[in-house]
Amino acid sequence: MKNSKVKSMVSIGILSSIAYLLMLLSFPLPPFQAFLLIDFSDIPALIAVLVYGPVAGILVELFKNLLDFIMKGSPTGIPIGQMANFLAGTFFVLPTYYVYRKLKTNKGMTIALITGTFIMSILMSILNYLFILPVYTALMGFPDMRNYVVPGILPFNIIKGLIISMIFMLVFTRMKDWIYKYAIVKNAQRNKAA
């Protein structure tokens, strides 16, 4: 049992490191504002959540953002961007996980990813309007950008989620058997320990 926990923690650490490296390859998407960046760092978190469960997906999202804050810092001094990225990733991977648990097929994964995309997009639009953009305005002296949420942030998050979903489906179709096998082994070990 201890050996299994160590393997899980090591795997989560490796997936977090891969997620951080993927975060470094971020790029803007015209015509959106330059601070809105696309990266593929949620893909390792999706793998973690499918193999190890929801806590693992959250940990990958947390660790990649901690690494990013340690390595790059934040222009505000507090990790607002990293917190926003953590919340966006969590709002994306958790609904995807819970929907996919009910519909364990390729079509089910597609539905799960689309659900995760829309939940993340709506929740991040609300959080940007209420908290994130006002904090940037207060700390950085930016103009009030809350009027940009609907024409900019909402469609950007939808496009970002759909792009990540398409890339993940390519990975998932190739890794599906391995993910199933590993998840079944993990569940069997959990049930045996209980």
PDB file of C-alpha atoms in Angstrom, residues 44-176:
ATOM      1  CA  PRO A  44      -1.509  16.388 -17.630  1.00  0.00           C
ATOM      2  CA  ALA A  45      -4.160  17.411 -15.053  1.00  0.00           C
ATOM      3  CA  LEU A  46      -6.812  15.603 -17.136  1.00  0.00           C
ATOM      4  CA  ILE A  47      -4.629  12.481 -17.213  1.00  0.00           C
ATOM      5  CA  ALA A  48      -4.108  12.747 -13.432  1.00  0.00           C
ATOM      6  CA  VAL A  49      -7.821  13.124 -12.737  1.00  0.00           C
ATOM      7  CA  LEU A  50      -8.707  10.110 -14.915  1.00  0.00           C
ATOM      8  CA  VAL A  51      -6.077   7.834 -13.372  1.00  0.00           C
ATOM      9  CA  TYR A  52      -5.909   8.994  -9.747  1.00  0.00           C
ATOM     10  CA  GLY A  53      -9.159  10.878  -9.181  1.00  0.00           C
ATOM     11  CA  PRO A  54     -10.233  14.478  -8.564  1.00  0.00           C
ATOM     12  CA  VAL A  55      -7.714  15.303  -5.825  1.00  0.00           C
ATOM     13  CA  ALA A  56      -4.829  14.390  -8.155  1.00  0.00           C
ATOM     14  CA  GLY A  57      -6.152  16.696 -10.879  1.00  0.00           C
ATOM     15  CA  ILE A  58      -6.447  19.552  -8.380  1.00  0.00           C
ATOM     16  CA  LEU A  59      -2.905  18.872  -7.103  1.00  0.00           C
ATOM     17  CA  VAL A  60      -1.449  18.999 -10.626  1.00  0.00           C
ATOM     18  CA  GLU A  61      -3.221  22.332 -11.207  1.00  0.00           C
ATOM     19  CA  LEU A  62      -1.944  23.618  -7.852  1.00  0.00           C
ATOM     20  CA  PHE A  63       1.668  22.468  -8.207  1.00  0.00           C
ATOM     21  CA  LYS A  64       2.111  23.782 -11.765  1.00  0.00           C
ATOM     22  CA  ASN A  65       0.903  27.215 -10.649  1.00  0.00           C
ATOM     23  CA  LEU A  66       3.089  27.185  -7.528  1.00  0.00           C
ATOM     24  CA  LEU A  67       6.074  26.376  -9.740  1.00  0.00           C
ATOM     25  CA  ASP A  68       5.098  29.164 -12.115  1.00  0.00           C
ATOM     26  CA  PHE A  69       4.831  31.681  -9.270  1.00  0.00           C
ATOM     27  CA  ILE A  70       8.163  30.578  -7.767  1.00  0.00           C
ATOM     28  CA  MET A  71       9.958  30.739 -11.120  1.00  0.00           C
ATOM     29  CA  LYS A  72       8.340  33.827 -12.685  1.00  0.00           C
ATOM     30  CA  GLY A  73       6.690  35.692  -9.836  1.00  0.00           C
ATOM     31  CA  SER A  74       3.821  38.067 -10.479  1.00  0.00           C
ATOM     32  CA  PRO A  75       3.740  41.736 -11.523  1.00  0.00           C
ATOM     33  CA  THR A  76       1.313  42.438  -8.668  1.00  0.00           C
ATOM     34  CA  GLY A  77       3.403  40.657  -6.023  1.00  0.00           C
ATOM     35  CA  ILE A  78       0.565  38.239  -5.346  1.00  0.00           C
ATOM     36  CA  PRO A  79      -0.204  35.318  -7.638  1.00  0.00           C
ATOM     37  CA  ILE A  80      -3.435  36.619  -9.169  1.00  0.00           C
ATOM     38  CA  GLY A  81      -2.699  35.178 -12.613  1.00  0.00           C
ATOM     39  CA  GLN A  82      -1.664  31.848 -11.113  1.00  0.00           C
ATOM     40  CA  MET A  83      -4.791  31.749  -8.950  1.00  0.00           C
ATOM     41  CA  ALA A  84      -6.930  32.464 -12.014  1.00  0.00           C
ATOM     42  CA  ASN A  85      -5.122  29.700 -13.939  1.00  0.00           C
ATOM     43  CA  PHE A  86      -5.586  27.279 -11.020  1.00  0.00           C
ATOM     44  CA  LEU A  87      -9.304  28.025 -10.812  1.00  0.00           C
ATOM     45  CA  ALA A  88      -9.781  27.794 -14.589  1.00  0.00           C
ATOM     46  CA  GLY A  89      -7.973  24.451 -14.708  1.00  0.00           C
ATOM     47  CA  THR A  90      -9.905  23.080 -11.746  1.00  0.00           C
ATOM     48  CA  PHE A  91     -13.232  24.261 -13.190  1.00  0.00           C
ATOM     49  CA  PHE A  92     -12.277  22.483 -16.427  1.00  0.00           C
ATOM     50  CA  VAL A  93     -10.929  19.128 -15.198  1.00  0.00           C
ATOM     51  CA  LEU A  94     -13.424  18.387 -12.396  1.00  0.00           C
ATOM     52  CA  PRO A  95     -16.634  18.625 -14.465  1.00  0.00           C
ATOM     53  CA  THR A  96     -14.878  16.678 -17.221  1.00  0.00           C
ATOM     54  CA  TYR A  97     -14.016  13.932 -14.715  1.00  0.00           C
ATOM     55  CA  TYR A  98     -17.499  13.697 -13.193  1.00  0.00           C
ATOM     56  CA  VAL A  99     -19.328  13.657 -16.532  1.00  0.00           C
ATOM     57  CA  TYR A 100     -16.907  11.102 -17.969  1.00  0.00           C
ATOM     58  CA  ARG A 101     -17.433   8.818 -14.964  1.00  0.00           C
ATOM     59  CA  LYS A 102     -21.064   8.495 -16.086  1.00  0.00           C
ATOM     60  CA  LEU A 103     -20.350   8.113 -19.835  1.00  0.00           C
ATOM     61  CA  LYS A 104     -17.240   5.978 -20.268  1.00  0.00           C
ATOM     62  CA  THR A 105     -16.907   6.099 -24.061  1.00  0.00           C
ATOM     63  CA  ASN A 106     -15.096   8.288 -26.578  1.00  0.00           C
ATOM     64  CA  LYS A 107     -18.377  10.115 -27.182  1.00  0.00           C
ATOM     65  CA  GLY A 108     -18.753  10.423 -23.413  1.00  0.00           C
ATOM     66  CA  MET A 109     -15.289  11.991 -23.165  1.00  0.00           C
ATOM     67  CA  THR A 110     -16.203  14.474 -25.893  1.00  0.00           C
ATOM     68  CA  ILE A 111     -19.389  15.417 -24.012  1.00  0.00           C
ATOM     69  CA  ALA A 112     -17.402  15.643 -20.754  1.00  0.00           C
ATOM     70  CA  LEU A 113     -14.773  17.950 -22.279  1.00  0.00           C
ATOM     71  CA  ILE A 114     -17.416  20.210 -23.816  1.00  0.00           C
ATOM     72  CA  THR A 115     -19.229  20.342 -20.464  1.00  0.00           C
ATOM     73  CA  GLY A 116     -15.958  21.188 -18.693  1.00  0.00           C
ATOM     74  CA  THR A 117     -15.229  23.891 -21.259  1.00  0.00           C
ATOM     75  CA  PHE A 118     -18.567  25.617 -20.810  1.00  0.00           C
ATOM     76  CA  ILE A 119     -18.611  25.364 -17.011  1.00  0.00           C
ATOM     77  CA  MET A 120     -15.065  26.752 -16.833  1.00  0.00           C
ATOM     78  CA  SER A 121     -15.890  29.553 -19.277  1.00  0.00           C
ATOM     79  CA  ILE A 122     -19.003  30.678 -17.401  1.00  0.00           C
ATOM     80  CA  LEU A 123     -17.455  30.468 -13.920  1.00  0.00           C
ATOM     81  CA  MET A 124     -14.270  32.257 -15.010  1.00  0.00           C
ATOM     82  CA  SER A 125     -16.340  35.012 -16.637  1.00  0.00           C
ATOM     83  CA  ILE A 126     -18.176  35.545 -13.350  1.00  0.00           C
ATOM     84  CA  LEU A 127     -14.940  35.479 -11.315  1.00  0.00           C
ATOM     85  CA  ASN A 128     -13.202  37.839 -13.745  1.00  0.00           C
ATOM     86  CA  TYR A 129     -16.077  40.292 -13.525  1.00  0.00           C
ATOM     87  CA  LEU A 130     -16.433  40.167  -9.741  1.00  0.00           C
ATOM     88  CA  PHE A 131     -12.867  39.653  -8.499  1.00  0.00           C
ATOM     89  CA  ILE A 132      -9.938  39.077 -10.859  1.00  0.00           C
ATOM     90  CA  LEU A 133     -10.186  42.136 -13.127  1.00  0.00           C
ATOM     91  CA  PRO A 134     -11.060  44.507 -10.246  1.00  0.00           C
ATOM     92  CA  VAL A 135      -7.940  43.291  -8.374  1.00  0.00           C
ATOM     93  CA  TYR A 136      -5.758  44.012 -11.417  1.00  0.00           C
ATOM     94  CA  THR A 137      -7.391  47.443 -11.679  1.00  0.00           C
ATOM     95  CA  ALA A 138      -6.709  48.165  -7.998  1.00  0.00           C
ATOM     96  CA  LEU A 139      -3.140  46.828  -7.847  1.00  0.00           C
ATOM     97  CA  MET A 140      -1.797  47.686 -11.289  1.00  0.00           C
ATOM     98  CA  GLY A 141      -3.750  50.835 -12.095  1.00  0.00           C
ATOM     99  CA  PHE A 142      -5.321  49.231 -15.176  1.00  0.00           C
ATOM    100  CA  PRO A 143      -8.541  50.768 -16.487  1.00  0.00           C
ATOM    101  CA  ASP A 144     -11.730  48.939 -15.525  1.00  0.00           C
ATOM    102  CA  MET A 145     -11.863  46.026 -17.980  1.00  0.00           C
ATOM    103  CA  ARG A 146     -15.027  44.344 -16.749  1.00  0.00           C
ATOM    104  CA  ASN A 147     -16.807  45.372 -19.957  1.00  0.00           C
ATOM    105  CA  TYR A 148     -14.345  43.028 -21.753  1.00  0.00           C
ATOM    106  CA  VAL A 149     -15.650  39.883 -20.010  1.00  0.00           C
ATOM    107  CA  VAL A 150     -18.485  39.035 -22.429  1.00  0.00           C
ATOM    108  CA  PRO A 151     -16.857  40.064 -25.748  1.00  0.00           C
ATOM    109  CA  GLY A 152     -13.351  38.864 -24.797  1.00  0.00           C
ATOM    110  CA  ILE A 153     -12.819  36.573 -21.825  1.00  0.00           C
ATOM    111  CA  LEU A 154     -15.896  34.370 -22.310  1.00  0.00           C
ATOM    112  CA  PRO A 155     -15.257  33.548 -26.003  1.00  0.00           C
ATOM    113  CA  PHE A 156     -11.511  33.190 -25.349  1.00  0.00           C
ATOM    114  CA  ASN A 157     -12.112  30.602 -22.630  1.00  0.00           C
ATOM    115  CA  ILE A 158     -14.546  28.708 -24.834  1.00  0.00           C
ATOM    116  CA  ILE A 159     -12.031  28.627 -27.710  1.00  0.00           C
ATOM    117  CA  LYS A 160      -9.182  27.700 -25.339  1.00  0.00           C
ATOM    118  CA  GLY A 161     -11.245  24.872 -23.814  1.00  0.00           C
ATOM    119  CA  LEU A 162     -12.209  23.520 -27.222  1.00  0.00           C
ATOM    120  CA  ILE A 163      -8.592  23.610 -28.473  1.00  0.00           C
ATOM    121  CA  ILE A 164      -7.364  21.810 -25.338  1.00  0.00           C
ATOM    122  CA  SER A 165     -10.234  19.327 -25.719  1.00  0.00           C
ATOM    123  CA  MET A 166      -9.274  18.527 -29.318  1.00  0.00           C
ATOM    124  CA  ILE A 167      -5.618  18.023 -28.383  1.00  0.00           C
ATOM    125  CA  PHE A 168      -6.580  15.925 -25.364  1.00  0.00           C
ATOM    126  CA  MET A 169      -8.859  13.707 -27.483  1.00  0.00           C
ATOM    127  CA  LEU A 170      -5.851  12.892 -29.697  1.00  0.00           C
ATOM    128  CA  VAL A 171      -3.860  11.941 -26.589  1.00  0.00           C
ATOM    129  CA  PHE A 172      -6.806  10.138 -24.988  1.00  0.00           C
ATOM    130  CA  THR A 173      -7.555   7.901 -27.975  1.00  0.00           C
ATOM    131  CA  ARG A 174      -3.934   6.712 -27.923  1.00  0.00           C
ATOM    132  CA  MET A 175      -3.667   6.368 -24.129  1.00  0.00           C
ATOM    133  CA  LYS A 176      -7.209   5.201 -23.325  1.00  0.00           C
TER     134      LYS A 176
END
